[in-house]
mmCIF file with all atom_site columns, C-alpha atoms in Angstrom:
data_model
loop_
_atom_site.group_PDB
_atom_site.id
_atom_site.type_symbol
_atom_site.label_atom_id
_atom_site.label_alt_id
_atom_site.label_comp_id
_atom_site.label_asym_id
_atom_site.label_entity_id
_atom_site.label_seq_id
_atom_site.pdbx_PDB_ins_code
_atom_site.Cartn_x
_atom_site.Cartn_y
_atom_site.Cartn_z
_atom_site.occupancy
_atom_site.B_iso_or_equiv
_atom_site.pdbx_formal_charge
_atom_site.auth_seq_id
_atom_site.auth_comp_id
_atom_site.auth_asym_id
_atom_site.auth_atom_id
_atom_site.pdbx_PDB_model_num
ATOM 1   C CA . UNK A 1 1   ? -59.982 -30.990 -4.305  1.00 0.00 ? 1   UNK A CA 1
ATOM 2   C CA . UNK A 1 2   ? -57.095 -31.932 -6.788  1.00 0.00 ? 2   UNK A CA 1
ATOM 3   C CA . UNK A 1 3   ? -53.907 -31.899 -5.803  1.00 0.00 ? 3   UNK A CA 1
ATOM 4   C CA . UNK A 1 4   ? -50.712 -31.210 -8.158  1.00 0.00 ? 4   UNK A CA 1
ATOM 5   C CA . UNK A 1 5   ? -47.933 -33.476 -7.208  1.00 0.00 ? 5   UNK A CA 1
ATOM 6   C CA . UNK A 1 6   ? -44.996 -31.798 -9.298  1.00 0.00 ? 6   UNK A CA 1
ATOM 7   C CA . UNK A 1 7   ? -42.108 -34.178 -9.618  1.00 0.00 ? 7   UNK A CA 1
ATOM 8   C CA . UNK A 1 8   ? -39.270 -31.469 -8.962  1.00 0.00 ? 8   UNK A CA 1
ATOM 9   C CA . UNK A 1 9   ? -40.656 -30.818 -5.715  1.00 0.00 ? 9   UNK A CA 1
ATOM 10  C CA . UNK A 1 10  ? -40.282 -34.622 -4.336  1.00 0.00 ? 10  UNK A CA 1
ATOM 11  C CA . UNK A 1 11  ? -37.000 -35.952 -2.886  1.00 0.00 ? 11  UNK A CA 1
ATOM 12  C CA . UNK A 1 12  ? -35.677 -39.303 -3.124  1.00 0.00 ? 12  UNK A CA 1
ATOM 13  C CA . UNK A 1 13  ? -34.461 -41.256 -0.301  1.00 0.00 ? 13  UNK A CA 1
ATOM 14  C CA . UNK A 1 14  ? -31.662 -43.944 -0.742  1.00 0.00 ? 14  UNK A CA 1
ATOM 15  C CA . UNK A 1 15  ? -32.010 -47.418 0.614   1.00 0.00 ? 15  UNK A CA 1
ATOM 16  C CA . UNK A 1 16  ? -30.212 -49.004 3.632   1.00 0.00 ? 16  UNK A CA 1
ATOM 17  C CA . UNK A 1 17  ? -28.826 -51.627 1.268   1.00 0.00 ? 17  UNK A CA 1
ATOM 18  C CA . UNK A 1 18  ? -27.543 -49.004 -0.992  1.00 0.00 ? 18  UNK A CA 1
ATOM 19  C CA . UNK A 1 19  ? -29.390 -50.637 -4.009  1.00 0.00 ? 19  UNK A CA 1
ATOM 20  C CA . UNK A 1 20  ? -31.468 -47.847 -5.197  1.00 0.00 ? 20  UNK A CA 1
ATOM 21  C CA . UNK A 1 21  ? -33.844 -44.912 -3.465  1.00 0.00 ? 21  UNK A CA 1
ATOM 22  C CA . UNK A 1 22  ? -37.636 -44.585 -3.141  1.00 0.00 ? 22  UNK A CA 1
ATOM 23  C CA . UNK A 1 23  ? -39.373 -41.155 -4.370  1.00 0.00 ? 23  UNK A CA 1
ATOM 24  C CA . UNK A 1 24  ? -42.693 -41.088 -2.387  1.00 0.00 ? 24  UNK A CA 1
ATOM 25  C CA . UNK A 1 25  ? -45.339 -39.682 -4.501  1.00 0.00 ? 25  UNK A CA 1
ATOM 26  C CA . UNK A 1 26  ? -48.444 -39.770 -2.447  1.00 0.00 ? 26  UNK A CA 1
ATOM 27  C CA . UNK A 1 27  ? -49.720 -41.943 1.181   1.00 0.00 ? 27  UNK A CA 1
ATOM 28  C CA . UNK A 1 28  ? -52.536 -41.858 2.742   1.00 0.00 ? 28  UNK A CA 1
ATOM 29  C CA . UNK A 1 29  ? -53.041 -40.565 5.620   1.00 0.00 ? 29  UNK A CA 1
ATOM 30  C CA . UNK A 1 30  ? -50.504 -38.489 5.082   1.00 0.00 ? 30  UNK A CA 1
ATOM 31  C CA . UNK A 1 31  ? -47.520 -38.180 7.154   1.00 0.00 ? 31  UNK A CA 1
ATOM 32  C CA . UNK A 1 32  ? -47.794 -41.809 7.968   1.00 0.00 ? 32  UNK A CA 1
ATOM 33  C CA . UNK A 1 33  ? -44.838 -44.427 8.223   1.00 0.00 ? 33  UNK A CA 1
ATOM 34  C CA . UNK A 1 34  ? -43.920 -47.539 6.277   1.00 0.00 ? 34  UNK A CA 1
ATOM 35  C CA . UNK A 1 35  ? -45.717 -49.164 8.735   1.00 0.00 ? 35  UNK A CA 1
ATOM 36  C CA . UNK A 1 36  ? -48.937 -47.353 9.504   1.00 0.00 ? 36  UNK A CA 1
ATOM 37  C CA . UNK A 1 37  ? -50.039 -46.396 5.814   1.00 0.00 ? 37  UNK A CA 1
ATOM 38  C CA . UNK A 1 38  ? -52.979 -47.442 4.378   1.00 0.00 ? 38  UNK A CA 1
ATOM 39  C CA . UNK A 1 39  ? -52.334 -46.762 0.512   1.00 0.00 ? 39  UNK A CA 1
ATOM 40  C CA . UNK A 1 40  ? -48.592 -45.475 -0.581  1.00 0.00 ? 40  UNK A CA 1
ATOM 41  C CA . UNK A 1 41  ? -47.742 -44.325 -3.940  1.00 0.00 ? 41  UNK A CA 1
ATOM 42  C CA . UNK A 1 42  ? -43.935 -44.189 -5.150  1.00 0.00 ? 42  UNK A CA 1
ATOM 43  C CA . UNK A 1 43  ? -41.459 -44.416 -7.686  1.00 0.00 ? 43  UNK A CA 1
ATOM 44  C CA . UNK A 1 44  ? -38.297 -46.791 -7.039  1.00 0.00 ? 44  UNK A CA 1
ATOM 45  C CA . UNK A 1 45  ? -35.256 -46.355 -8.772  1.00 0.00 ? 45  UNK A CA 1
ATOM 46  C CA . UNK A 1 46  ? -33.241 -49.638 -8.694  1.00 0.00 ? 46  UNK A CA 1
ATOM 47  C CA . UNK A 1 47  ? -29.169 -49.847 -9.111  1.00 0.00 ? 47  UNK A CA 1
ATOM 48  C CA . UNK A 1 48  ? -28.215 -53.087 -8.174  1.00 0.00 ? 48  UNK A CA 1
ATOM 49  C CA . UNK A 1 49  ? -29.470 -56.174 -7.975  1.00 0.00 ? 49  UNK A CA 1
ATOM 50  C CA . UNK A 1 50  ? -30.898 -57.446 -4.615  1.00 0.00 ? 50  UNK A CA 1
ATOM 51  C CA . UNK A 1 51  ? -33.624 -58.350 -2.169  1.00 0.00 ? 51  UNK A CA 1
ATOM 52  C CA . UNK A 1 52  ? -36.955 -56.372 -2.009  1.00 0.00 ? 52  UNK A CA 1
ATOM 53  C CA . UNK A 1 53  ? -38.299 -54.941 1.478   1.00 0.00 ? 53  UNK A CA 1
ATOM 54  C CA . UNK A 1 54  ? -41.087 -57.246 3.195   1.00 0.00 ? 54  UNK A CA 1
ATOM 55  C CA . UNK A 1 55  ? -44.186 -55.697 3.897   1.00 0.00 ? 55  UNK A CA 1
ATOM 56  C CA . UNK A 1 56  ? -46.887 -58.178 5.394   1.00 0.00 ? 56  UNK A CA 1
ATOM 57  C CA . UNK A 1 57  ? -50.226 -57.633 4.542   1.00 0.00 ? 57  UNK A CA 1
ATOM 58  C CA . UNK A 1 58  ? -49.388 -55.478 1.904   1.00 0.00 ? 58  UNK A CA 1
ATOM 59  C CA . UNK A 1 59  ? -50.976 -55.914 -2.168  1.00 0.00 ? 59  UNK A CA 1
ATOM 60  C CA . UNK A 1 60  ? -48.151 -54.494 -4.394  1.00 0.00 ? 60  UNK A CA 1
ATOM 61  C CA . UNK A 1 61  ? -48.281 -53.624 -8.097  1.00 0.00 ? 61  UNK A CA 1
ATOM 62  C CA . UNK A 1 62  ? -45.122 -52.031 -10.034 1.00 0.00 ? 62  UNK A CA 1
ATOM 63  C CA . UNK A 1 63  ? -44.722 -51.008 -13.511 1.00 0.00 ? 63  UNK A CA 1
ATOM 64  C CA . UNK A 1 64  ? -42.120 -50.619 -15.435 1.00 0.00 ? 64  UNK A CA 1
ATOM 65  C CA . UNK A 1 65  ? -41.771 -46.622 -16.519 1.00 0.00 ? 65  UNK A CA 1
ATOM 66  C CA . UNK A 1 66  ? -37.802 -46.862 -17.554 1.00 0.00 ? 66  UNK A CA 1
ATOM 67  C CA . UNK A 1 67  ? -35.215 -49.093 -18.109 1.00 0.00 ? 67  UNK A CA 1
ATOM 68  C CA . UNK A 1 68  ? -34.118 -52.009 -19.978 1.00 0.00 ? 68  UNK A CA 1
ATOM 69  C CA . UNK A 1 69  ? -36.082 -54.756 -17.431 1.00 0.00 ? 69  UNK A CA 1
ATOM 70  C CA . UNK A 1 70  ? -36.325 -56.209 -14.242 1.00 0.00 ? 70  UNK A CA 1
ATOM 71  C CA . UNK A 1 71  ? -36.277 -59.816 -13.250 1.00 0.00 ? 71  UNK A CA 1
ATOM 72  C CA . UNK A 1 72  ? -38.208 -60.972 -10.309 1.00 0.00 ? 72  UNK A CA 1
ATOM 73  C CA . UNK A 1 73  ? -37.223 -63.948 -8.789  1.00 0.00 ? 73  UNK A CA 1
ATOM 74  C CA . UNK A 1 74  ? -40.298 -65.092 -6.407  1.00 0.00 ? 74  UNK A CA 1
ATOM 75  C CA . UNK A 1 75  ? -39.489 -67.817 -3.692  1.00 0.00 ? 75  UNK A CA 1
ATOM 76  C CA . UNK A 1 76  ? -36.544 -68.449 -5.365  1.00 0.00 ? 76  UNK A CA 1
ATOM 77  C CA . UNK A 1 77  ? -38.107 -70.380 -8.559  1.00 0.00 ? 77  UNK A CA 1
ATOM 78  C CA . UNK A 1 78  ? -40.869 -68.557 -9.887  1.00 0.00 ? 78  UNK A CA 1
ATOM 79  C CA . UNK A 1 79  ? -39.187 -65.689 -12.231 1.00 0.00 ? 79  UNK A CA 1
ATOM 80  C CA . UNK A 1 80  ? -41.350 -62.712 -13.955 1.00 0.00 ? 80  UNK A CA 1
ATOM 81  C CA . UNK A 1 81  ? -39.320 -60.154 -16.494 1.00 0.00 ? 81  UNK A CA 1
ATOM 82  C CA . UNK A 1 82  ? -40.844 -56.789 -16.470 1.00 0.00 ? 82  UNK A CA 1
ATOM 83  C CA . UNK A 1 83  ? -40.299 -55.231 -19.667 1.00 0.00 ? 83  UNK A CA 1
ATOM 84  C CA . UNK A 1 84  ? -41.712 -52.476 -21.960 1.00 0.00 ? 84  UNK A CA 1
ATOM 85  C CA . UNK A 1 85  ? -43.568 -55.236 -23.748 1.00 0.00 ? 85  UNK A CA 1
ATOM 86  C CA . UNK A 1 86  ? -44.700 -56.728 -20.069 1.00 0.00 ? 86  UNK A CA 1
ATOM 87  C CA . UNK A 1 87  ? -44.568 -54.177 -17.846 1.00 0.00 ? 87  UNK A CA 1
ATOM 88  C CA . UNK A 1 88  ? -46.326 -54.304 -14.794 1.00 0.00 ? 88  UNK A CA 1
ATOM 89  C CA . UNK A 1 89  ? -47.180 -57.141 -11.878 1.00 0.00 ? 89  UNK A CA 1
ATOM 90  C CA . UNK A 1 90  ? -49.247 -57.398 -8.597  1.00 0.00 ? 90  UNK A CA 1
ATOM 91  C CA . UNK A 1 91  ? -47.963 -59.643 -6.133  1.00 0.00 ? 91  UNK A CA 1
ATOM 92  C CA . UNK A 1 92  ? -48.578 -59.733 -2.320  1.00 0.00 ? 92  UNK A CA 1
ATOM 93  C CA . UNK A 1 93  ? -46.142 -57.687 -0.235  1.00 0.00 ? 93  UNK A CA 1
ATOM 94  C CA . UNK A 1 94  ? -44.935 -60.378 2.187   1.00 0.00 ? 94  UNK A CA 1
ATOM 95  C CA . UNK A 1 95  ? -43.498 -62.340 -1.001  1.00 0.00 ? 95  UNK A CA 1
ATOM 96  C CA . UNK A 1 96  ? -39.852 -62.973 -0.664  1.00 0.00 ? 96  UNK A CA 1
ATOM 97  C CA . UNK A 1 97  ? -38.793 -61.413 -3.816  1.00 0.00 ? 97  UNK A CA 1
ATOM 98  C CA . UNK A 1 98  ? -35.335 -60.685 -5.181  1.00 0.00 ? 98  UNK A CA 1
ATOM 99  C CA . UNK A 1 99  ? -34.774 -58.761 -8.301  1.00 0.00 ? 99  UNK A CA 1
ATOM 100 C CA . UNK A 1 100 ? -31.665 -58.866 -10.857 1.00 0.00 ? 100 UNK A CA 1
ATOM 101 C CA . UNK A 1 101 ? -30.746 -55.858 -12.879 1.00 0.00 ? 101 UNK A CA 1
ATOM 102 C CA . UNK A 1 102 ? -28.626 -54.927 -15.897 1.00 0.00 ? 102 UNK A CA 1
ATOM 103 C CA . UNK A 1 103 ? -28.890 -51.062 -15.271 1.00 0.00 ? 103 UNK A CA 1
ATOM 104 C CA . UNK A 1 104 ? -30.924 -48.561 -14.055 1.00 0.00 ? 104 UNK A CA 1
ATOM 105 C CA . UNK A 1 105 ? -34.605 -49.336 -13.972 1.00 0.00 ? 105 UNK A CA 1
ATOM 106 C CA . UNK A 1 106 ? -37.601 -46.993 -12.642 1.00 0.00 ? 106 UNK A CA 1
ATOM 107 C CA . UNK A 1 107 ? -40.894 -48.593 -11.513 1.00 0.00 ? 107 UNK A CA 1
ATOM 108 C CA . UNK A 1 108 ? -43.998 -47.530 -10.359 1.00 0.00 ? 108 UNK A CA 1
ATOM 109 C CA . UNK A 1 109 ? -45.118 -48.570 -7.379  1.00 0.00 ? 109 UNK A CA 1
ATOM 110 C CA . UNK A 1 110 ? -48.262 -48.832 -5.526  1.00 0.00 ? 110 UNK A CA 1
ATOM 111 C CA . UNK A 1 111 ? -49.029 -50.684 -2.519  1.00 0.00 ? 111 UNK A CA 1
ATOM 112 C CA . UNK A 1 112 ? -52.317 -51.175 -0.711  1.00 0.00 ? 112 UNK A CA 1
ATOM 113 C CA . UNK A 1 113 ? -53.045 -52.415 3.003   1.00 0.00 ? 113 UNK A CA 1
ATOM 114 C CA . UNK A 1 114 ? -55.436 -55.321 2.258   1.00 0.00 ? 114 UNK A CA 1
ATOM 115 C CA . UNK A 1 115 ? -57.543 -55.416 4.960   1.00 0.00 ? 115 UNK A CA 1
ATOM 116 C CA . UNK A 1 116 ? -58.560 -51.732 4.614   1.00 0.00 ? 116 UNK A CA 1
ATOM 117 C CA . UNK A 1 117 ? -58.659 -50.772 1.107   1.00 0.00 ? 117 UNK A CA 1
ATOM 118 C CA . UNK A 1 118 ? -57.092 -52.136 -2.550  1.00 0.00 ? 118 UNK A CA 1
ATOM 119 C CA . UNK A 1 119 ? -56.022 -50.591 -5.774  1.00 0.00 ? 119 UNK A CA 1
ATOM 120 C CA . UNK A 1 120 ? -56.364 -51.030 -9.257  1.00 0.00 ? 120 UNK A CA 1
ATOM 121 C CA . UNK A 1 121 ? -53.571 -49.768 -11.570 1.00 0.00 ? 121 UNK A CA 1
ATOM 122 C CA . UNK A 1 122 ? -53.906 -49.414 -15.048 1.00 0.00 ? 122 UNK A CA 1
ATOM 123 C CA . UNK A 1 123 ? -51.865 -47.683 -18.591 1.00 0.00 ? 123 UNK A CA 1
ATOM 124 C CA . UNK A 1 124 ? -54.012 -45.385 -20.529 1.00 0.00 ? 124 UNK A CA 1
ATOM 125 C CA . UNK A 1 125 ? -53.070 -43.160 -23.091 1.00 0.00 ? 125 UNK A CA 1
ATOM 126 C CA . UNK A 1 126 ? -53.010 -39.615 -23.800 1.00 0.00 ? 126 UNK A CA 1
ATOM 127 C CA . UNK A 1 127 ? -54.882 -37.883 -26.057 1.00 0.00 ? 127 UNK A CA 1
ATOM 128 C CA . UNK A 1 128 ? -57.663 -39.741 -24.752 1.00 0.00 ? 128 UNK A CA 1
ATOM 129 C CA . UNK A 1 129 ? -60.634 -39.550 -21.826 1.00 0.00 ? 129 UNK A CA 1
ATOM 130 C CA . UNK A 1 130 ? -60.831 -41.413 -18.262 1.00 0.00 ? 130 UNK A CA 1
ATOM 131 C CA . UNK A 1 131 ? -63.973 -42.089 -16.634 1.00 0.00 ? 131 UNK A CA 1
ATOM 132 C CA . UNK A 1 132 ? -63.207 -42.515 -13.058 1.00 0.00 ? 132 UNK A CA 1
ATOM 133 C CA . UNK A 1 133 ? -64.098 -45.628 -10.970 1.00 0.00 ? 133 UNK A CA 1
ATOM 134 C CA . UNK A 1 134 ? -62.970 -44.850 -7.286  1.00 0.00 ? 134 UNK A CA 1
ATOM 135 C CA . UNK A 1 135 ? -62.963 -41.504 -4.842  1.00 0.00 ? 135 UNK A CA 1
ATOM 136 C CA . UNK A 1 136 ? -59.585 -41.429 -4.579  1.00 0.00 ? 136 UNK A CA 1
ATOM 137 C CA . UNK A 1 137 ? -57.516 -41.261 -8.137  1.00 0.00 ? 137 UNK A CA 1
ATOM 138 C CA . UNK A 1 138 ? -53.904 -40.896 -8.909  1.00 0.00 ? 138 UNK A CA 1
ATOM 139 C CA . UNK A 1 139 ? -52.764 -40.028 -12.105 1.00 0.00 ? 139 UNK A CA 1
ATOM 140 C CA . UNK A 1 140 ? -49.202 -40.253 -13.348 1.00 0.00 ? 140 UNK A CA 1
ATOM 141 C CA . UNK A 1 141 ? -47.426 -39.135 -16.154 1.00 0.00 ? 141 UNK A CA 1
ATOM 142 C CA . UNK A 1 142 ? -44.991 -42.336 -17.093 1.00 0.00 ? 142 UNK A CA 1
ATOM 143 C CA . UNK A 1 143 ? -44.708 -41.406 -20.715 1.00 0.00 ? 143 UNK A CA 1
ATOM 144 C CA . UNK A 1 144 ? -42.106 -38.244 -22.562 1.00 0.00 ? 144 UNK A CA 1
ATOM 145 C CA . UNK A 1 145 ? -44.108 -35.346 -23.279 1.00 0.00 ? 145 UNK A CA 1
ATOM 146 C CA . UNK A 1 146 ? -46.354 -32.823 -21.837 1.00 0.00 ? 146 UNK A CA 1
ATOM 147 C CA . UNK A 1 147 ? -50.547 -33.501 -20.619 1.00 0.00 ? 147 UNK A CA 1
ATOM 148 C CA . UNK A 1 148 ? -53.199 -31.413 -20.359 1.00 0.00 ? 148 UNK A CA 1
ATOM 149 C CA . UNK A 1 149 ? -55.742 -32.941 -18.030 1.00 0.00 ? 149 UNK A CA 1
ATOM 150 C CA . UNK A 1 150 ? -59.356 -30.993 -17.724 1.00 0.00 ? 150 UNK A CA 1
ATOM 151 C CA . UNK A 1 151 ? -62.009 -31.443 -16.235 1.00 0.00 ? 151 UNK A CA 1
ATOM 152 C CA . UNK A 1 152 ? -65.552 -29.105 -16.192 1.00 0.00 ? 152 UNK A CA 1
ATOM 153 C CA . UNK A 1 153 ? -63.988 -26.315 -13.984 1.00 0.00 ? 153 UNK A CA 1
ATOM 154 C CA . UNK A 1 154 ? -60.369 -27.794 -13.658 1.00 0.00 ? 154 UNK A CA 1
ATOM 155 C CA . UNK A 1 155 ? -57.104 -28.021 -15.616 1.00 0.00 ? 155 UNK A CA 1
ATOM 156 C CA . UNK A 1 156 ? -53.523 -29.374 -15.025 1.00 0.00 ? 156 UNK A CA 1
ATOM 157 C CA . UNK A 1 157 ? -50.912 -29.016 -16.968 1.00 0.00 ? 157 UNK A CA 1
ATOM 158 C CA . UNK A 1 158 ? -48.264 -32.288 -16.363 1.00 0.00 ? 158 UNK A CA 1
ATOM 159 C CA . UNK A 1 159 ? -44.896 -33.055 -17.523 1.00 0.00 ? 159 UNK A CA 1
ATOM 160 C CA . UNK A 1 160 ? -43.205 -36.463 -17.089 1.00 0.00 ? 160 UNK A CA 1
ATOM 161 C CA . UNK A 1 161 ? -43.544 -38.277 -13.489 1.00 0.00 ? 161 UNK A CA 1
ATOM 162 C CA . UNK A 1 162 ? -45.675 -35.229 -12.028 1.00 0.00 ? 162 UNK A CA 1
ATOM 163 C CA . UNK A 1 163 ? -48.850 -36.297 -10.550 1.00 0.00 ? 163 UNK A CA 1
ATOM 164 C CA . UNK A 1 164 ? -52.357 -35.655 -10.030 1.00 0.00 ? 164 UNK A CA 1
ATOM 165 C CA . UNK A 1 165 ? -53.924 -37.114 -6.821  1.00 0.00 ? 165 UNK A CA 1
ATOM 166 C CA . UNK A 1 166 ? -58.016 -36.911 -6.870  1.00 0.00 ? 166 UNK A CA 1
ATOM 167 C CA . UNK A 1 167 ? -60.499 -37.072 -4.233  1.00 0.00 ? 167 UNK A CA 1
ATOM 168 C CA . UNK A 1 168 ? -64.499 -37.559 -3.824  1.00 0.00 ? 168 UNK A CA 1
ATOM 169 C CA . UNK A 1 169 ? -65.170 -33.563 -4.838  1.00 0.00 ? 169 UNK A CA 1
ATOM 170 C CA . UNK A 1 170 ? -63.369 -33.752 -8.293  1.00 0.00 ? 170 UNK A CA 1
ATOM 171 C CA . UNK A 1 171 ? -64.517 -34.819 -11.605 1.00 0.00 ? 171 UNK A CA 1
ATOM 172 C CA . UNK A 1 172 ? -65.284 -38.163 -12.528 1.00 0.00 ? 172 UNK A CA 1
ATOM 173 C CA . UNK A 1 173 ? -64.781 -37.399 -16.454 1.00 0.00 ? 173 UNK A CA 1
ATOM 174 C CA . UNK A 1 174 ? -61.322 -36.389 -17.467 1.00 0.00 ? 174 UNK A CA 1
ATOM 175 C CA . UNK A 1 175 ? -59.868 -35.956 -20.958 1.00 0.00 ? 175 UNK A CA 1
ATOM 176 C CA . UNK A 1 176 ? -55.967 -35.389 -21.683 1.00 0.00 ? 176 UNK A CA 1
ATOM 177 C CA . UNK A 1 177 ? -54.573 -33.921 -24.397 1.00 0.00 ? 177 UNK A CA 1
ATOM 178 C CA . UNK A 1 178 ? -51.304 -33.821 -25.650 1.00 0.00 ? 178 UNK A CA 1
ATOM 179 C CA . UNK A 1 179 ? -49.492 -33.181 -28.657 1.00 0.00 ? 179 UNK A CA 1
ATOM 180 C CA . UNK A 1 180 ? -48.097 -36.745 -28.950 1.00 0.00 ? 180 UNK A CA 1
ATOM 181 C CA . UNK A 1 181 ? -48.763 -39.879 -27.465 1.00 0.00 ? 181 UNK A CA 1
ATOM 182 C CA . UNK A 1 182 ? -47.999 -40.197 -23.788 1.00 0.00 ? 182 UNK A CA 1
ATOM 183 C CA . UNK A 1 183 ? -48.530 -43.027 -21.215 1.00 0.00 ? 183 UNK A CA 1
ATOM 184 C CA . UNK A 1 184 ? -50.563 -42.486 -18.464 1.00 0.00 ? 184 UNK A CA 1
ATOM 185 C CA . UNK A 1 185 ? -50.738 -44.435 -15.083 1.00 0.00 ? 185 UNK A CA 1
ATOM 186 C CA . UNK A 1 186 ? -53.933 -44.145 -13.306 1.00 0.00 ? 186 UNK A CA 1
ATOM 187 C CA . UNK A 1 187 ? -54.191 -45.851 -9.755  1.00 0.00 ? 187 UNK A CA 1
ATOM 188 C CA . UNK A 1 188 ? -58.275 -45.923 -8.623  1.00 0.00 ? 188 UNK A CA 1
ATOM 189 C CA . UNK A 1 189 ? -58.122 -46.471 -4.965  1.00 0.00 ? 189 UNK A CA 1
ATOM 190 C CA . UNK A 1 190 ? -60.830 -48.217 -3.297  1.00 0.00 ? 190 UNK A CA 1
ATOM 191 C CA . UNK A 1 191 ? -61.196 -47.695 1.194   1.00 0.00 ? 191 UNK A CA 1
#
């Protein structure tokens, strides 16, 4: 059964090295810890520049969904700029990674324990359609504007960063409309 993740109703919780906060979204199973999850689902909002959080044996992807960019500085040599024009990046969660920042960035984040399961993030667009490839699907609204997402016998209406987490009994066809064009993040997870 679907379930409607409405932004207003998550809390954000600050970092211990005061560079930003983490809004958890969705994990599975739920109620587990940073370090029992299988699959967590969050958005990051990142303040000042610094060192990202280690998590061994973890597959990471983040996109961008606001801000002016995000360097990442892997190992320190190998540097990646996520911008509106690049926006997103998988890399493996035990990566020492630090990232620099000129203001305020958001990011989308999705991380997947890799010896149980793995992910596949991708930007669609609404108006459009979404045939889905997993039994677990998140969508996300990461774009301005308002989506209707239906299905035979179900309908959502989303605003920006609400959610929509579906499992094996849902719809594998959706379609979105909207009145103008708004980006939508769709996470198939695979157990």
């Amino acid at each position: 059964m679907a379930t409607f993740i409405p932004h207003e109703c998550l809390r954000a919780a600050p970092w211990k090295n005061g560079g930003g906060s983490t809004t958890e979204i969705a994990i599975s199973p739920a109620g587990a810890s940073l370090i029992e999850f299988d699959w967590r689902i969050s958005l990051a909002t990142i303040t000042a520049s610094g060192p990202f959080s280690s998590f061994p044996g973890i597959d990471r992807s983040l996109m961008l969904v606001d801000g002016d960019g995000l360097q990442l500085t892997f190992e320190g040599t190998r540097k990646v700029n996520l911008s509106a024009a690049q926006p997103m990046l998988w890399f493996p969660g035990e990566a020492a990674v630090e990232a620099q920042v000129k203001g305020t960035t958001t990011d989308f984040n999705v991380m997947t324990r890799r010896d149980c399961c793995r992910h596949q993030l991708e930007k669609i667009t609404a108006p459009g359609r979404l045939a889905r490839r997993s039994t677990a699907t998140l969508l996300f609204i990461a774009g301005e504007g308002h989506v209707l997402a239906r299905a035979s016998d179900q309908q959502f209406a989303l605003a920006r960063y609400d959610a929509l987490l579906l499992d094996a009994d849902d719809a594998q066809e959706w379609r979105f409309d909207a009145l103008q064009r708004t980006a939508v993040l769709c996470v198939d997870l695979f157990t």
